[in-house]
Amino acid sequence: MLLNNFKLTKAEHIEAIGNVDLFLKWGFVMNNLSNGILTIEGIEVKQDTNLDFLEKSFVTNPNFEVRKRQSDEATVGSLRPIQLGSKRFSVRISFENNIIQGIRLKVSDPSINQWDYEEKLSQHGEWLTEQIGYPEGILSENVFEWGKITQWYDPRSCDAGISILYFQR
């Protein structure tokens, strides 16, 4: 049988095909993350995205809400989990003086025990590997010309997330 020539079990072969399908399905949609671009609900969010633009873009989108904390600070947040590639996330985009500071993502999967930060970390690493490749996707920090992507966890609160931080020009 052909599979034996590659020394893969049938299950490994099926898993490999599934991973290729995932890459083909989702890779082209969001593979710009290594360039600092994240597509959220059809809107490209990047280093030069400002609050005014996002407010106009999401004005009719019931999934997002703008919260102004102070006159110079605001957050655009998802009210429901948002599909980003192969996973669903809660999304928070932070602004200061109308300039994007960063994006915080937390996997939103009801099958994950809310106290299991290790599984959350695993899901974040899996998603980042789909977006920026391996081994970058499993590293705790990746620095780019435009900013950095970090995976973080807090074992005391059992929380974990991904932070996309933009360097200011």
mmCIF file with all atom_site columns, C-alpha atoms in Angstrom:
data_model
loop_
_atom_site.group_PDB
_atom_site.id
_atom_site.type_symbol
_atom_site.label_atom_id
_atom_site.label_alt_id
_atom_site.label_comp_id
_atom_site.label_asym_id
_atom_site.label_entity_id
_atom_site.label_seq_id
_atom_site.pdbx_PDB_ins_code
_atom_site.Cartn_x
_atom_site.Cartn_y
_atom_site.Cartn_z
_atom_site.occupancy
_atom_site.B_iso_or_equiv
_atom_site.pdbx_formal_charge
_atom_site.auth_seq_id
_atom_site.auth_comp_id
_atom_site.auth_asym_id
_atom_site.auth_atom_id
_atom_site.pdbx_PDB_model_num
ATOM 1   C CA . MET A 1 1   ? 0.000   0.000  0.000  1.00 0.00 ? 1   MET A CA 1
ATOM 2   C CA . LEU A 1 2   ? 1.270   3.482  -0.852 1.00 0.00 ? 2   LEU A CA 1
ATOM 3   C CA . LEU A 1 3   ? 0.897   4.815  2.704  1.00 0.00 ? 3   LEU A CA 1
ATOM 4   C CA . ASN A 1 4   ? 3.428   2.273  3.975  1.00 0.00 ? 4   ASN A CA 1
ATOM 5   C CA . ASN A 1 5   ? 6.096   3.657  1.618  1.00 0.00 ? 5   ASN A CA 1
ATOM 6   C CA . PHE A 1 6   ? 5.876   6.950  3.478  1.00 0.00 ? 6   PHE A CA 1
ATOM 7   C CA . LYS A 1 7   ? 5.917   5.190  6.855  1.00 0.00 ? 7   LYS A CA 1
ATOM 8   C CA . LEU A 1 8   ? 2.727   6.929  7.981  1.00 0.00 ? 8   LEU A CA 1
ATOM 9   C CA . THR A 1 9   ? -0.174  5.198  9.573  1.00 0.00 ? 9   THR A CA 1
ATOM 10  C CA . LYS A 1 10  ? -3.549  5.689  7.966  1.00 0.00 ? 10  LYS A CA 1
ATOM 11  C CA . ALA A 1 11  ? -4.539  8.005  10.869 1.00 0.00 ? 11  ALA A CA 1
ATOM 12  C CA . GLU A 1 12  ? -1.369  10.102 10.381 1.00 0.00 ? 12  GLU A CA 1
ATOM 13  C CA . HIS A 1 13  ? -2.079  10.349 6.665  1.00 0.00 ? 13  HIS A CA 1
ATOM 14  C CA . ILE A 1 14  ? -5.652  11.513 7.320  1.00 0.00 ? 14  ILE A CA 1
ATOM 15  C CA . GLU A 1 15  ? -4.385  14.040 9.882  1.00 0.00 ? 15  GLU A CA 1
ATOM 16  C CA . ALA A 1 16  ? -1.792  15.380 7.406  1.00 0.00 ? 16  ALA A CA 1
ATOM 17  C CA . ILE A 1 17  ? -4.448  15.792 4.713  1.00 0.00 ? 17  ILE A CA 1
ATOM 18  C CA . GLY A 1 18  ? -6.674  17.563 7.261  1.00 0.00 ? 18  GLY A CA 1
ATOM 19  C CA . ASN A 1 19  ? -3.860  19.959 8.145  1.00 0.00 ? 19  ASN A CA 1
ATOM 20  C CA . VAL A 1 20  ? -3.283  20.757 4.465  1.00 0.00 ? 20  VAL A CA 1
ATOM 21  C CA . ASP A 1 21  ? -7.017  21.342 4.045  1.00 0.00 ? 21  ASP A CA 1
ATOM 22  C CA . LEU A 1 22  ? -6.995  23.672 7.058  1.00 0.00 ? 22  LEU A CA 1
ATOM 23  C CA . PHE A 1 23  ? -4.054  25.578 5.613  1.00 0.00 ? 23  PHE A CA 1
ATOM 24  C CA . LEU A 1 24  ? -5.726  25.891 2.238  1.00 0.00 ? 24  LEU A CA 1
ATOM 25  C CA . LYS A 1 25  ? -9.028  26.876 3.817  1.00 0.00 ? 25  LYS A CA 1
ATOM 26  C CA . TRP A 1 26  ? -7.760  29.359 6.392  1.00 0.00 ? 26  TRP A CA 1
ATOM 27  C CA . GLY A 1 27  ? -4.146  30.165 5.505  1.00 0.00 ? 27  GLY A CA 1
ATOM 28  C CA . PHE A 1 28  ? -4.938  32.487 2.638  1.00 0.00 ? 28  PHE A CA 1
ATOM 29  C CA . VAL A 1 29  ? -7.555  34.357 4.643  1.00 0.00 ? 29  VAL A CA 1
ATOM 30  C CA . MET A 1 30  ? -5.304  35.591 7.418  1.00 0.00 ? 30  MET A CA 1
ATOM 31  C CA . ASN A 1 31  ? -1.700  34.841 6.477  1.00 0.00 ? 31  ASN A CA 1
ATOM 32  C CA . ASN A 1 32  ? -0.953  38.566 6.712  1.00 0.00 ? 32  ASN A CA 1
ATOM 33  C CA . LEU A 1 33  ? -0.552  38.377 10.487 1.00 0.00 ? 33  LEU A CA 1
ATOM 34  C CA . SER A 1 34  ? 3.228   38.215 10.096 1.00 0.00 ? 34  SER A CA 1
ATOM 35  C CA . ASN A 1 35  ? 2.832   41.624 8.386  1.00 0.00 ? 35  ASN A CA 1
ATOM 36  C CA . GLY A 1 36  ? 0.771   42.940 11.309 1.00 0.00 ? 36  GLY A CA 1
ATOM 37  C CA . ILE A 1 37  ? -2.573  42.659 9.503  1.00 0.00 ? 37  ILE A CA 1
ATOM 38  C CA . LEU A 1 38  ? -5.510  40.883 11.109 1.00 0.00 ? 38  LEU A CA 1
ATOM 39  C CA . THR A 1 39  ? -8.775  40.632 9.186  1.00 0.00 ? 39  THR A CA 1
ATOM 40  C CA . ILE A 1 40  ? -11.722 40.914 11.565 1.00 0.00 ? 40  ILE A CA 1
ATOM 41  C CA . GLU A 1 41  ? -15.243 40.596 10.138 1.00 0.00 ? 41  GLU A CA 1
ATOM 42  C CA . GLY A 1 42  ? -13.904 41.592 6.718  1.00 0.00 ? 42  GLY A CA 1
ATOM 43  C CA . ILE A 1 43  ? -12.041 44.677 8.019  1.00 0.00 ? 43  ILE A CA 1
ATOM 44  C CA . GLU A 1 44  ? -8.241  44.792 7.852  1.00 0.00 ? 44  GLU A CA 1
ATOM 45  C CA . VAL A 1 45  ? -6.825  45.976 11.168 1.00 0.00 ? 45  VAL A CA 1
ATOM 46  C CA . LYS A 1 46  ? -3.160  47.000 11.058 1.00 0.00 ? 46  LYS A CA 1
ATOM 47  C CA . GLN A 1 47  ? -0.556  49.390 12.429 1.00 0.00 ? 47  GLN A CA 1
ATOM 48  C CA . ASP A 1 48  ? -2.077  52.506 10.857 1.00 0.00 ? 48  ASP A CA 1
ATOM 49  C CA . THR A 1 49  ? -5.729  51.688 11.668 1.00 0.00 ? 49  THR A CA 1
ATOM 50  C CA . ASN A 1 50  ? -7.301  54.463 13.707 1.00 0.00 ? 50  ASN A CA 1
ATOM 51  C CA . LEU A 1 51  ? -10.329 54.532 15.987 1.00 0.00 ? 51  LEU A CA 1
ATOM 52  C CA . ASP A 1 52  ? -12.361 56.780 13.656 1.00 0.00 ? 52  ASP A CA 1
ATOM 53  C CA . PHE A 1 53  ? -11.989 54.236 10.835 1.00 0.00 ? 53  PHE A CA 1
ATOM 54  C CA . LEU A 1 54  ? -13.060 51.298 13.017 1.00 0.00 ? 54  LEU A CA 1
ATOM 55  C CA . GLU A 1 55  ? -16.015 53.200 14.480 1.00 0.00 ? 55  GLU A CA 1
ATOM 56  C CA . LYS A 1 56  ? -17.265 53.880 10.941 1.00 0.00 ? 56  LYS A CA 1
ATOM 57  C CA . SER A 1 57  ? -16.543 50.317 9.818  1.00 0.00 ? 57  SER A CA 1
ATOM 58  C CA . PHE A 1 58  ? -18.349 48.670 12.732 1.00 0.00 ? 58  PHE A CA 1
ATOM 59  C CA . VAL A 1 59  ? -21.226 51.180 13.077 1.00 0.00 ? 59  VAL A CA 1
ATOM 60  C CA . THR A 1 60  ? -23.757 48.655 11.754 1.00 0.00 ? 60  THR A CA 1
ATOM 61  C CA . ASN A 1 61  ? -22.025 45.547 13.142 1.00 0.00 ? 61  ASN A CA 1
ATOM 62  C CA . PRO A 1 62  ? -23.864 44.296 16.255 1.00 0.00 ? 62  PRO A CA 1
ATOM 63  C CA . ASN A 1 63  ? -20.863 42.145 17.215 1.00 0.00 ? 63  ASN A CA 1
ATOM 64  C CA . PHE A 1 64  ? -18.714 45.146 18.247 1.00 0.00 ? 64  PHE A CA 1
ATOM 65  C CA . GLU A 1 65  ? -18.919 47.971 20.731 1.00 0.00 ? 65  GLU A CA 1
ATOM 66  C CA . VAL A 1 66  ? -16.729 51.047 21.220 1.00 0.00 ? 66  VAL A CA 1
ATOM 67  C CA . ARG A 1 67  ? -15.985 52.032 24.800 1.00 0.00 ? 67  ARG A CA 1
ATOM 68  C CA . LYS A 1 68  ? -14.264 55.315 25.534 1.00 0.00 ? 68  LYS A CA 1
ATOM 69  C CA . ARG A 1 69  ? -12.572 55.034 28.906 1.00 0.00 ? 69  ARG A CA 1
ATOM 70  C CA . GLN A 1 70  ? -11.096 58.525 28.909 1.00 0.00 ? 70  GLN A CA 1
ATOM 71  C CA . SER A 1 71  ? -11.061 61.284 26.350 1.00 0.00 ? 71  SER A CA 1
ATOM 72  C CA . ASP A 1 72  ? -7.829  59.923 24.853 1.00 0.00 ? 72  ASP A CA 1
ATOM 73  C CA . GLU A 1 73  ? -8.332  56.149 25.379 1.00 0.00 ? 73  GLU A CA 1
ATOM 74  C CA . ALA A 1 74  ? -10.836 53.752 23.847 1.00 0.00 ? 74  ALA A CA 1
ATOM 75  C CA . THR A 1 75  ? -11.414 50.059 23.286 1.00 0.00 ? 75  THR A CA 1
ATOM 76  C CA . VAL A 1 76  ? -13.296 48.344 20.492 1.00 0.00 ? 76  VAL A CA 1
ATOM 77  C CA . GLY A 1 77  ? -14.475 44.978 21.726 1.00 0.00 ? 77  GLY A CA 1
ATOM 78  C CA . SER A 1 78  ? -16.417 42.033 20.444 1.00 0.00 ? 78  SER A CA 1
ATOM 79  C CA . LEU A 1 79  ? -19.699 41.327 22.189 1.00 0.00 ? 79  LEU A CA 1
ATOM 80  C CA . ARG A 1 80  ? -19.691 37.740 20.893 1.00 0.00 ? 80  ARG A CA 1
ATOM 81  C CA . PRO A 1 81  ? -16.917 35.356 19.837 1.00 0.00 ? 81  PRO A CA 1
ATOM 82  C CA . ILE A 1 82  ? -15.560 36.228 16.392 1.00 0.00 ? 82  ILE A CA 1
ATOM 83  C CA . GLN A 1 83  ? -14.366 33.610 13.886 1.00 0.00 ? 83  GLN A CA 1
ATOM 84  C CA . LEU A 1 84  ? -10.708 34.225 13.006 1.00 0.00 ? 84  LEU A CA 1
ATOM 85  C CA . GLY A 1 85  ? -9.393  31.450 10.831 1.00 0.00 ? 85  GLY A CA 1
ATOM 86  C CA . SER A 1 86  ? -10.092 28.099 12.437 1.00 0.00 ? 86  SER A CA 1
ATOM 87  C CA . LYS A 1 87  ? -10.921 29.399 15.938 1.00 0.00 ? 87  LYS A CA 1
ATOM 88  C CA . ARG A 1 88  ? -13.343 31.745 17.682 1.00 0.00 ? 88  ARG A CA 1
ATOM 89  C CA . PHE A 1 89  ? -12.006 34.581 19.847 1.00 0.00 ? 89  PHE A CA 1
ATOM 90  C CA . SER A 1 90  ? -13.089 37.416 22.046 1.00 0.00 ? 90  SER A CA 1
ATOM 91  C CA . VAL A 1 91  ? -11.405 40.487 20.575 1.00 0.00 ? 91  VAL A CA 1
ATOM 92  C CA . ARG A 1 92  ? -10.312 43.770 22.203 1.00 0.00 ? 92  ARG A CA 1
ATOM 93  C CA . ILE A 1 93  ? -8.620  46.502 20.183 1.00 0.00 ? 93  ILE A CA 1
ATOM 94  C CA . SER A 1 94  ? -7.020  49.308 22.216 1.00 0.00 ? 94  SER A CA 1
ATOM 95  C CA . PHE A 1 95  ? -6.517  52.893 21.087 1.00 0.00 ? 95  PHE A CA 1
ATOM 96  C CA . GLU A 1 96  ? -4.810  55.919 22.555 1.00 0.00 ? 96  GLU A CA 1
ATOM 97  C CA . ASN A 1 97  ? -5.285  59.351 20.953 1.00 0.00 ? 97  ASN A CA 1
ATOM 98  C CA . ASN A 1 98  ? -7.124  57.651 18.044 1.00 0.00 ? 98  ASN A CA 1
ATOM 99  C CA . ILE A 1 99  ? -4.010  55.513 17.316 1.00 0.00 ? 99  ILE A CA 1
ATOM 100 C CA . ILE A 1 100 ? -4.120  51.726 17.577 1.00 0.00 ? 100 ILE A CA 1
ATOM 101 C CA . GLN A 1 101 ? -1.994  50.317 20.380 1.00 0.00 ? 101 GLN A CA 1
ATOM 102 C CA . GLY A 1 102 ? -2.777  46.639 20.086 1.00 0.00 ? 102 GLY A CA 1
ATOM 103 C CA . ILE A 1 103 ? -5.195  43.753 19.848 1.00 0.00 ? 103 ILE A CA 1
ATOM 104 C CA . ARG A 1 104 ? -5.916  41.191 22.535 1.00 0.00 ? 104 ARG A CA 1
ATOM 105 C CA . LEU A 1 105 ? -7.345  37.812 21.546 1.00 0.00 ? 105 LEU A CA 1
ATOM 106 C CA . LYS A 1 106 ? -8.676  35.102 23.841 1.00 0.00 ? 106 LYS A CA 1
ATOM 107 C CA . VAL A 1 107 ? -9.875  31.793 22.478 1.00 0.00 ? 107 VAL A CA 1
ATOM 108 C CA . SER A 1 108 ? -13.586 31.282 23.032 1.00 0.00 ? 108 SER A CA 1
ATOM 109 C CA . ASP A 1 109 ? -14.351 27.578 22.997 1.00 0.00 ? 109 ASP A CA 1
ATOM 110 C CA . PRO A 1 110 ? -17.117 26.288 25.264 1.00 0.00 ? 110 PRO A CA 1
ATOM 111 C CA . SER A 1 111 ? -15.520 22.825 25.301 1.00 0.00 ? 111 SER A CA 1
ATOM 112 C CA . ILE A 1 112 ? -12.485 24.209 27.174 1.00 0.00 ? 112 ILE A CA 1
ATOM 113 C CA . ASN A 1 113 ? -12.756 24.232 30.965 1.00 0.00 ? 113 ASN A CA 1
ATOM 114 C CA . GLN A 1 114 ? -12.552 27.905 32.001 1.00 0.00 ? 114 GLN A CA 1
ATOM 115 C CA . TRP A 1 115 ? -9.811  27.012 34.525 1.00 0.00 ? 115 TRP A CA 1
ATOM 116 C CA . ASP A 1 116 ? -7.633  25.158 32.009 1.00 0.00 ? 116 ASP A CA 1
ATOM 117 C CA . TYR A 1 117 ? -5.167  27.862 30.927 1.00 0.00 ? 117 TYR A CA 1
ATOM 118 C CA . GLU A 1 118 ? -2.847  25.209 29.469 1.00 0.00 ? 118 GLU A CA 1
ATOM 119 C CA . GLU A 1 119 ? -5.527  24.156 26.958 1.00 0.00 ? 119 GLU A CA 1
ATOM 120 C CA . LYS A 1 120 ? -6.145  27.825 26.131 1.00 0.00 ? 120 LYS A CA 1
ATOM 121 C CA . LEU A 1 121 ? -2.398  28.248 25.534 1.00 0.00 ? 121 LEU A CA 1
ATOM 122 C CA . SER A 1 122 ? -2.423  25.162 23.328 1.00 0.00 ? 122 SER A CA 1
ATOM 123 C CA . GLN A 1 123 ? -5.317  26.545 21.263 1.00 0.00 ? 123 GLN A CA 1
ATOM 124 C CA . HIS A 1 124 ? -3.568  29.912 20.916 1.00 0.00 ? 124 HIS A CA 1
ATOM 125 C CA . GLY A 1 125 ? -0.337  28.229 19.803 1.00 0.00 ? 125 GLY A CA 1
ATOM 126 C CA . GLU A 1 126 ? -2.215  26.095 17.295 1.00 0.00 ? 126 GLU A CA 1
ATOM 127 C CA . TRP A 1 127 ? -3.918  29.168 15.814 1.00 0.00 ? 127 TRP A CA 1
ATOM 128 C CA . LEU A 1 128 ? -0.698  31.196 15.699 1.00 0.00 ? 128 LEU A CA 1
ATOM 129 C CA . THR A 1 129 ? 1.086   28.308 13.980 1.00 0.00 ? 129 THR A CA 1
ATOM 130 C CA . GLU A 1 130 ? -1.638  28.368 11.314 1.00 0.00 ? 130 GLU A CA 1
ATOM 131 C CA . GLN A 1 131 ? -1.154  32.123 10.911 1.00 0.00 ? 131 GLN A CA 1
ATOM 132 C CA . ILE A 1 132 ? 2.606   32.703 11.158 1.00 0.00 ? 132 ILE A CA 1
ATOM 133 C CA . GLY A 1 133 ? 4.093   29.220 10.872 1.00 0.00 ? 133 GLY A CA 1
ATOM 134 C CA . TYR A 1 134 ? 6.162   26.898 12.977 1.00 0.00 ? 134 TYR A CA 1
ATOM 135 C CA . PRO A 1 135 ? 8.087   27.360 15.277 1.00 0.00 ? 135 PRO A CA 1
ATOM 136 C CA . GLU A 1 136 ? 7.049   31.028 15.495 1.00 0.00 ? 136 GLU A CA 1
ATOM 137 C CA . GLY A 1 137 ? 3.486   30.072 16.419 1.00 0.00 ? 137 GLY A CA 1
ATOM 138 C CA . ILE A 1 138 ? 4.546   28.278 19.571 1.00 0.00 ? 138 ILE A CA 1
ATOM 139 C CA . LEU A 1 139 ? 7.024   30.889 20.792 1.00 0.00 ? 139 LEU A CA 1
ATOM 140 C CA . SER A 1 140 ? 5.962   33.146 23.645 1.00 0.00 ? 140 SER A CA 1
ATOM 141 C CA . GLU A 1 141 ? 7.073   36.243 21.707 1.00 0.00 ? 141 GLU A CA 1
ATOM 142 C CA . ASN A 1 142 ? 7.699   37.136 18.076 1.00 0.00 ? 142 ASN A CA 1
ATOM 143 C CA . VAL A 1 143 ? 9.118   40.552 17.213 1.00 0.00 ? 143 VAL A CA 1
ATOM 144 C CA . PHE A 1 144 ? 8.556   42.047 13.771 1.00 0.00 ? 144 PHE A CA 1
ATOM 145 C CA . GLU A 1 145 ? 9.373   45.400 12.165 1.00 0.00 ? 145 GLU A CA 1
ATOM 146 C CA . TRP A 1 146 ? 5.806   46.629 12.823 1.00 0.00 ? 146 TRP A CA 1
ATOM 147 C CA . GLY A 1 147 ? 5.385   45.279 16.381 1.00 0.00 ? 147 GLY A CA 1
ATOM 148 C CA . LYS A 1 148 ? 5.231   42.018 18.298 1.00 0.00 ? 148 LYS A CA 1
ATOM 149 C CA . ILE A 1 149 ? 2.958   39.082 18.996 1.00 0.00 ? 149 ILE A CA 1
ATOM 150 C CA . THR A 1 150 ? 3.072   37.546 22.445 1.00 0.00 ? 150 THR A CA 1
ATOM 151 C CA . GLN A 1 151 ? 1.299   34.604 24.003 1.00 0.00 ? 151 GLN A CA 1
ATOM 152 C CA . TRP A 1 152 ? 0.659   35.109 27.680 1.00 0.00 ? 152 TRP A CA 1
ATOM 153 C CA . TYR A 1 153 ? -0.861  33.220 30.556 1.00 0.00 ? 153 TYR A CA 1
ATOM 154 C CA . ASP A 1 154 ? -1.649  33.868 34.184 1.00 0.00 ? 154 ASP A CA 1
ATOM 155 C CA . PRO A 1 155 ? -1.820  30.639 36.211 1.00 0.00 ? 155 PRO A CA 1
ATOM 156 C CA . ARG A 1 156 ? -3.326  32.460 39.205 1.00 0.00 ? 156 ARG A CA 1
ATOM 157 C CA . SER A 1 157 ? -6.391  33.622 37.264 1.00 0.00 ? 157 SER A CA 1
ATOM 158 C CA . CYS A 1 158 ? -6.257  30.617 34.886 1.00 0.00 ? 158 CYS A CA 1
ATOM 159 C CA . ASP A 1 159 ? -6.355  32.972 31.923 1.00 0.00 ? 159 ASP A CA 1
ATOM 160 C CA . ALA A 1 160 ? -4.394  33.090 28.677 1.00 0.00 ? 160 ALA A CA 1
ATOM 161 C CA . GLY A 1 161 ? -4.371  35.145 25.509 1.00 0.00 ? 161 GLY A CA 1
ATOM 162 C CA . ILE A 1 162 ? -2.556  36.551 22.519 1.00 0.00 ? 162 ILE A CA 1
ATOM 163 C CA . SER A 1 163 ? -1.411  40.172 22.400 1.00 0.00 ? 163 SER A CA 1
ATOM 164 C CA . ILE A 1 164 ? -0.620  41.879 19.122 1.00 0.00 ? 164 ILE A CA 1
ATOM 165 C CA . LEU A 1 165 ? 1.194   45.104 19.982 1.00 0.00 ? 165 LEU A CA 1
ATOM 166 C CA . TYR A 1 166 ? 2.027   47.774 17.421 1.00 0.00 ? 166 TYR A CA 1
ATOM 167 C CA . PHE A 1 167 ? 5.182   49.868 17.629 1.00 0.00 ? 167 PHE A CA 1
ATOM 168 C CA . GLN A 1 168 ? 4.461   53.573 17.277 1.00 0.00 ? 168 GLN A CA 1
ATOM 169 C CA . ARG A 1 169 ? 6.078   55.421 14.423 1.00 0.00 ? 169 ARG A CA 1
#
